[in-house]
Protein backbone atom coordinates (compact mmCIF):
# COMPACT_ATOMS: atom_id res chain seq x y z
CA UNK A 1 0.00 0.00 0.00
CA UNK A 2 1.32 3.42 -0.97
CA UNK A 3 1.71 5.88 1.92
CA UNK A 4 1.72 9.63 1.34
CA UNK A 5 3.67 12.11 3.42
CA UNK A 6 3.28 15.70 4.53
CA UNK A 7 6.28 18.01 4.51
CA UNK A 8 6.67 21.35 6.22
CA UNK A 9 9.38 23.75 5.15
CA UNK A 10 10.26 26.50 7.64
CA UNK A 11 11.86 29.41 5.84
CA UNK A 12 13.98 32.02 7.62
CA UNK A 13 16.15 34.71 5.98
CA UNK A 14 19.23 32.49 6.03
CA UNK A 15 17.96 28.90 6.08
CA UNK A 16 15.02 26.57 5.96
CA UNK A 17 14.05 23.49 7.92
CA UNK A 18 12.31 20.63 6.17
CA UNK A 19 10.15 18.32 8.30
CA UNK A 20 8.44 15.27 6.86
CA UNK A 21 5.61 13.22 8.34
CA UNK A 22 5.98 9.66 7.08
CA UNK A 23 2.82 7.72 6.26
CA UNK A 24 0.41 10.58 6.91
CA UNK A 25 -2.32 9.22 4.60
CA UNK A 26 -2.81 6.25 2.26
CA UNK A 27 -3.46 8.41 -0.82
CA UNK A 28 -3.38 12.10 -1.84
CA UNK A 29 -3.11 14.70 0.85
CA UNK A 30 -5.65 17.14 -0.59
CA UNK A 31 -5.31 20.02 1.87
CA UNK A 32 -3.40 21.12 4.96
CA UNK A 33 -4.10 24.04 7.27
CA UNK A 34 -2.56 25.47 10.44
CA UNK A 35 -4.34 26.84 13.48
CA UNK A 36 -3.84 30.57 14.19
CA UNK A 37 -0.84 29.98 16.47
CA UNK A 38 0.88 27.65 14.00
CA UNK A 39 1.14 24.92 16.66
CA UNK A 40 -1.28 22.42 15.13
CA UNK A 41 -1.85 21.19 11.59
CA UNK A 42 -4.93 19.61 10.03
CA UNK A 43 -4.54 17.33 7.03
CA UNK A 44 -7.29 15.91 4.87
CA UNK A 45 -7.10 13.33 2.13
CA UNK A 46 -8.92 11.37 -0.52
CA UNK A 47 -8.61 8.44 1.90
CA UNK A 48 -11.50 10.05 3.83
CA UNK A 49 -9.48 11.08 6.89
CA UNK A 50 -9.13 14.44 8.62
CA UNK A 51 -6.16 14.30 11.02
CA UNK A 52 -4.77 16.60 13.72
CA UNK A 53 -0.97 16.83 13.92
CA UNK A 54 1.49 18.72 16.07
CA UNK A 55 3.97 20.71 13.99
CA UNK A 56 6.81 18.37 14.94
CA UNK A 57 5.02 15.56 13.12
CA UNK A 58 3.19 13.71 15.90
CA UNK A 59 -0.31 12.51 15.06
CA UNK A 60 -2.63 13.73 17.85
CA UNK A 61 -5.86 12.14 16.61
CA UNK A 62 -8.01 11.29 13.65
CA UNK A 63 -10.88 13.80 13.74
CA UNK A 64 -12.91 12.15 10.97
CA UNK A 65 -12.64 8.90 9.05
CA UNK A 66 -15.23 7.92 6.47
CA UNK A 67 -15.47 6.51 2.95
CA UNK A 68 -15.77 9.75 0.99
CA UNK A 69 -12.77 11.77 -0.17
CA UNK A 70 -12.15 14.92 1.87
CA UNK A 71 -10.84 17.78 -0.28
CA UNK A 72 -10.47 20.86 1.90
CA UNK A 73 -10.54 22.10 5.50
CA UNK A 74 -10.62 25.48 7.24
CA UNK A 75 -10.79 26.69 10.81
CA UNK A 76 -13.83 28.95 11.11
CA UNK A 77 -13.44 30.83 14.38
CA UNK A 78 -10.77 32.83 16.17
CA UNK A 79 -9.99 30.21 18.82
CA UNK A 80 -9.78 27.43 16.17
CA UNK A 81 -12.24 25.24 18.07
CA UNK A 82 -14.34 24.57 14.93
CA UNK A 83 -13.28 23.18 11.58
CA UNK A 84 -15.29 22.94 8.34
CA UNK A 85 -14.44 20.18 5.86
CA UNK A 86 -15.48 19.72 2.23
CA UNK A 87 -16.01 16.13 1.10
CA UNK A 88 -17.43 14.29 -1.91
CA UNK A 89 -21.06 14.39 -0.78
CA UNK A 90 -21.19 16.93 2.04
CA UNK A 91 -19.74 19.87 3.92
CA UNK A 92 -19.69 19.64 7.68
CA UNK A 93 -18.48 21.45 10.75
CA UNK A 94 -16.53 19.54 13.39
CA UNK A 95 -15.43 20.37 16.88
CA UNK A 96 -11.64 20.51 16.75
CA UNK A 97 -11.55 19.37 20.38
CA UNK A 98 -13.81 16.29 20.19
CA UNK A 99 -14.34 15.62 16.47
CA UNK A 100 -18.11 15.83 17.08
CA UNK A 101 -20.23 16.86 14.08
CA UNK A 102 -21.84 20.26 14.78
CA UNK A 103 -23.73 20.71 11.48
CA UNK A 104 -23.83 19.18 8.00
CA UNK A 105 -24.96 20.10 4.47
CA UNK A 106 -25.43 17.21 2.02
CA UNK A 107 -24.76 17.92 -1.66
CA UNK A 108 -25.15 14.53 -3.40
CA UNK A 109 -22.70 12.60 -5.56
CA UNK A 110 -23.01 14.88 -8.62
CA UNK A 111 -21.99 17.94 -6.62
CA UNK A 112 -18.98 17.15 -4.45
CA UNK A 113 -17.67 19.98 -2.28
CA UNK A 114 -14.05 20.62 -3.29
CA UNK A 115 -12.84 23.77 -1.55
CA UNK A 116 -13.56 25.79 1.60
CA UNK A 117 -12.59 29.43 2.16
CA UNK A 118 -13.36 31.43 5.28
CA UNK A 119 -14.60 35.01 4.96
CA UNK A 120 -11.79 37.02 6.61
CA UNK A 121 -14.43 39.29 8.18
CA UNK A 122 -15.96 36.22 9.88
CA UNK A 123 -19.38 34.63 10.01
CA UNK A 124 -19.36 32.99 6.57
CA UNK A 125 -17.58 30.29 4.66
CA UNK A 126 -17.57 29.77 0.88
CA UNK A 127 -17.84 26.22 -0.49
CA UNK A 128 -16.85 25.49 -4.10
CA UNK A 129 -18.02 22.28 -5.70
CA UNK A 130 -19.54 20.37 -8.59
CA UNK A 131 -17.95 19.23 -11.82
CA UNK A 132 -18.67 17.31 -15.01
CA UNK A 133 -22.38 16.70 -15.51
CA UNK A 134 -23.27 18.46 -12.25
CA UNK A 135 -23.30 22.25 -12.29
CA UNK A 136 -20.36 23.93 -10.62
CA UNK A 137 -21.42 26.04 -7.68
CA UNK A 138 -20.35 28.29 -4.87
CA UNK A 139 -22.43 28.33 -1.71
CA UNK A 140 -21.94 30.85 1.05
CA UNK A 141 -22.78 29.24 4.41
CA UNK A 142 -23.36 30.69 7.85
CA UNK A 143 -20.59 29.27 10.06
CA UNK A 144 -22.84 28.91 13.11
CA UNK A 145 -25.46 26.57 11.65
CA UNK A 146 -24.38 25.70 8.08
CA UNK A 147 -27.41 27.44 6.57
CA UNK A 148 -26.96 28.42 2.89
CA UNK A 149 -27.21 32.21 2.75
CA UNK A 150 -26.18 32.75 -0.88
CA UNK A 151 -25.79 30.49 -3.94
CA UNK A 152 -23.85 31.12 -7.13
CA UNK A 153 -24.33 28.49 -9.83
CA UNK A 154 -22.20 27.93 -12.88
CA UNK A 155 -23.50 26.38 -16.09
CA UNK A 156 -23.85 22.59 -16.13
CA UNK A 157 -22.48 20.17 -18.67
CA UNK A 158 -18.73 20.04 -19.03
CA UNK A 159 -15.49 20.79 -17.22
CA UNK A 160 -15.05 24.02 -19.21
CA UNK A 161 -17.98 25.38 -17.22
CA UNK A 162 -16.38 24.63 -13.87
CA UNK A 163 -15.26 26.95 -11.12
CA UNK A 164 -11.79 25.76 -10.02
CA UNK A 165 -10.71 28.04 -7.18
CA UNK A 166 -12.18 30.70 -4.90
CA UNK A 167 -11.00 33.29 -2.43
CA UNK A 168 -12.62 36.12 -0.49
CA UNK A 169 -11.46 39.70 -0.77
CA UNK A 170 -9.91 40.71 2.60
CA UNK A 171 -12.98 42.86 3.36
CA UNK A 172 -15.33 39.98 2.45
CA UNK A 173 -17.37 41.97 -0.07
CA UNK A 174 -16.56 39.86 -3.13
CA UNK A 175 -15.08 36.55 -4.25
CA UNK A 176 -12.48 35.96 -6.90
CA UNK A 177 -13.23 32.77 -8.82
CA UNK A 178 -10.70 30.94 -10.96
CA UNK A 179 -12.42 29.40 -13.98
CA UNK A 180 -11.32 26.34 -15.97
CA UNK A 181 -10.98 28.41 -19.17
CA UNK A 182 -8.21 30.55 -17.68
CA UNK A 183 -10.34 33.48 -16.58
CA UNK A 184 -10.79 35.10 -13.19
CA UNK A 185 -14.30 36.20 -12.28
CA UNK A 186 -15.14 38.80 -9.63
CA UNK A 187 -18.46 38.02 -7.90
CA UNK A 188 -20.00 40.60 -5.57
CA UNK A 189 -21.51 39.10 -2.46
CA UNK A 190 -23.89 40.75 -0.09
CA UNK A 191 -22.47 41.35 3.40
CA UNK A 192 -25.99 42.03 4.69
CA UNK A 193 -26.94 38.40 3.99
CA UNK A 194 -24.73 37.26 6.86
CA UNK A 195 -27.68 36.51 9.18
Coordinates of C-alpha atoms in Angstrom, one line a residue:
X1 CA 0.0 0.0 0.0
X2 CA 1.3 3.4 -1.0
X3 CA 1.7 5.9 1.9
X4 CA 1.7 9.6 1.3
X5 CA 3.7 12.1 3.4
X6 CA 3.3 15.7 4.5
X7 CA 6.3 18.0 4.5
X8 CA 6.7 21.4 6.2
X9 CA 9.4 23.8 5.1
X10 CA 10.3 26.5 7.6
X11 CA 11.9 29.4 5.8
X12 CA 14.0 32.0 7.6
X13 CA 16.1 34.7 6.0
X14 CA 19.2 32.5 6.0
X15 CA 18.0 28.9 6.1
X16 CA 15.0 26.6 6.0
X17 CA 14.0 23.5 7.9
X18 CA 12.3 20.6 6.2
X19 CA 10.2 18.3 8.3
X20 CA 8.4 15.3 6.9
X21 CA 5.6 13.2 8.3
X22 CA 6.0 9.7 7.1
X23 CA 2.8 7.7 6.3
X24 CA 0.4 10.6 6.9
X25 CA -2.3 9.2 4.6
X26 CA -2.8 6.2 2.3
X27 CA -3.5 8.4 -0.8
X28 CA -3.4 12.1 -1.8
X29 CA -3.1 14.7 0.8
X30 CA -5.7 17.1 -0.6
X31 CA -5.3 20.0 1.9
X32 CA -3.4 21.1 5.0
X33 CA -4.1 24.0 7.3
X34 CA -2.6 25.5 10.4
X35 CA -4.3 26.8 13.5
X36 CA -3.8 30.6 14.2
X37 CA -0.8 30.0 16.5
X38 CA 0.9 27.6 14.0
X39 CA 1.1 24.9 16.7
X40 CA -1.3 22.4 15.1
X41 CA -1.9 21.2 11.6
X42 CA -4.9 19.6 10.0
X43 CA -4.5 17.3 7.0
X44 CA -7.3 15.9 4.9
X45 CA -7.1 13.3 2.1
X46 CA -8.9 11.4 -0.5
X47 CA -8.6 8.4 1.9
X48 CA -11.5 10.1 3.8
X49 CA -9.5 11.1 6.9
X50 CA -9.1 14.4 8.6
X51 CA -6.2 14.3 11.0
X52 CA -4.8 16.6 13.7
X53 CA -1.0 16.8 13.9
X54 CA 1.5 18.7 16.1
X55 CA 4.0 20.7 14.0
X56 CA 6.8 18.4 14.9
X57 CA 5.0 15.6 13.1
X58 CA 3.2 13.7 15.9
X59 CA -0.3 12.5 15.1
X60 CA -2.6 13.7 17.8
X61 CA -5.9 12.1 16.6
X62 CA -8.0 11.3 13.6
X63 CA -10.9 13.8 13.7
X64 CA -12.9 12.2 11.0
X65 CA -12.6 8.9 9.0
X66 CA -15.2 7.9 6.5
X67 CA -15.5 6.5 3.0
X68 CA -15.8 9.7 1.0
X69 CA -12.8 11.8 -0.2
X70 CA -12.1 14.9 1.9
X71 CA -10.8 17.8 -0.3
X72 CA -10.5 20.9 1.9
X73 CA -10.5 22.1 5.5
X74 CA -10.6 25.5 7.2
X75 CA -10.8 26.7 10.8
X76 CA -13.8 28.9 11.1
X77 CA -13.4 30.8 14.4
X78 CA -10.8 32.8 16.2
X79 CA -10.0 30.2 18.8
X80 CA -9.8 27.4 16.2
X81 CA -12.2 25.2 18.1
X82 CA -14.3 24.6 14.9
X83 CA -13.3 23.2 11.6
X84 CA -15.3 22.9 8.3
X85 CA -14.4 20.2 5.9
X86 CA -15.5 19.7 2.2
X87 CA -16.0 16.1 1.1
X88 CA -17.4 14.3 -1.9
X89 CA -21.1 14.4 -0.8
X90 CA -21.2 16.9 2.0
X91 CA -19.7 19.9 3.9
X92 CA -19.7 19.6 7.7
X93 CA -18.5 21.5 10.7
X94 CA -16.5 19.5 13.4
X95 CA -15.4 20.4 16.9
X96 CA -11.6 20.5 16.8
X97 CA -11.6 19.4 20.4
X98 CA -13.8 16.3 20.2
X99 CA -14.3 15.6 16.5
X100 CA -18.1 15.8 17.1
X101 CA -20.2 16.9 14.1
X102 CA -21.8 20.3 14.8
X103 CA -23.7 20.7 11.5
X104 CA -23.8 19.2 8.0
X105 CA -25.0 20.1 4.5
X106 CA -25.4 17.2 2.0
X107 CA -24.8 17.9 -1.7
X108 CA -25.1 14.5 -3.4
X109 CA -22.7 12.6 -5.6
X110 CA -23.0 14.9 -8.6
X111 CA -22.0 17.9 -6.6
X112 CA -19.0 17.1 -4.4
X113 CA -17.7 20.0 -2.3
X114 CA -14.0 20.6 -3.3
X115 CA -12.8 23.8 -1.6
X116 CA -13.6 25.8 1.6
X117 CA -12.6 29.4 2.2
X118 CA -13.4 31.4 5.3
X119 CA -14.6 35.0 5.0
X120 CA -11.8 37.0 6.6
X121 CA -14.4 39.3 8.2
X122 CA -16.0 36.2 9.9
X123 CA -19.4 34.6 10.0
X124 CA -19.4 33.0 6.6
X125 CA -17.6 30.3 4.7
X126 CA -17.6 29.8 0.9
X127 CA -17.8 26.2 -0.5
X128 CA -16.8 25.5 -4.1
X129 CA -18.0 22.3 -5.7
X130 CA -19.5 20.4 -8.6
X131 CA -17.9 19.2 -11.8
X132 CA -18.7 17.3 -15.0
X133 CA -22.4 16.7 -15.5
X134 CA -23.3 18.5 -12.2
X135 CA -23.3 22.3 -12.3
X136 CA -20.4 23.9 -10.6
X137 CA -21.4 26.0 -7.7
X138 CA -20.3 28.3 -4.9
X139 CA -22.4 28.3 -1.7
X140 CA -21.9 30.8 1.0
X141 CA -22.8 29.2 4.4
X142 CA -23.4 30.7 7.8
X143 CA -20.6 29.3 10.1
X144 CA -22.8 28.9 13.1
X145 CA -25.5 26.6 11.6
X146 CA -24.4 25.7 8.1
X147 CA -27.4 27.4 6.6
X148 CA -27.0 28.4 2.9
X149 CA -27.2 32.2 2.7
X150 CA -26.2 32.8 -0.9
X151 CA -25.8 30.5 -3.9
X152 CA -23.9 31.1 -7.1
X153 CA -24.3 28.5 -9.8
X154 CA -22.2 27.9 -12.9
X155 CA -23.5 26.4 -16.1
X156 CA -23.8 22.6 -16.1
X157 CA -22.5 20.2 -18.7
X158 CA -18.7 20.0 -19.0
X159 CA -15.5 20.8 -17.2
X160 CA -15.0 24.0 -19.2
X161 CA -18.0 25.4 -17.2
X162 CA -16.4 24.6 -13.9
X163 CA -15.3 26.9 -11.1
X164 CA -11.8 25.8 -10.0
X165 CA -10.7 28.0 -7.2
X166 CA -12.2 30.7 -4.9
X167 CA -11.0 33.3 -2.4
X168 CA -12.6 36.1 -0.5
X169 CA -11.5 39.7 -0.8
X170 CA -9.9 40.7 2.6
X171 CA -13.0 42.9 3.4
X172 CA -15.3 40.0 2.4
X173 CA -17.4 42.0 -0.1
X174 CA -16.6 39.9 -3.1
X175 CA -15.1 36.6 -4.3
X176 CA -12.5 36.0 -6.9
X177 CA -13.2 32.8 -8.8
X178 CA -10.7 30.9 -11.0
X179 CA -12.4 29.4 -14.0
X180 CA -11.3 26.3 -16.0
X181 CA -11.0 28.4 -19.2
X182 CA -8.2 30.5 -17.7
X183 CA -10.3 33.5 -16.6
X184 CA -10.8 35.1 -13.2
X185 CA -14.3 36.2 -12.3
X186 CA -15.1 38.8 -9.6
X187 CA -18.5 38.0 -7.9
X188 CA -20.0 40.6 -5.6
X189 CA -21.5 39.1 -2.5
X190 CA -23.9 40.8 -0.1
X191 CA -22.5 41.4 3.4
X192 CA -26.0 42.0 4.7
X193 CA -26.9 38.4 4.0
X194 CA -24.7 37.3 6.9
X195 CA -27.7 36.5 9.2

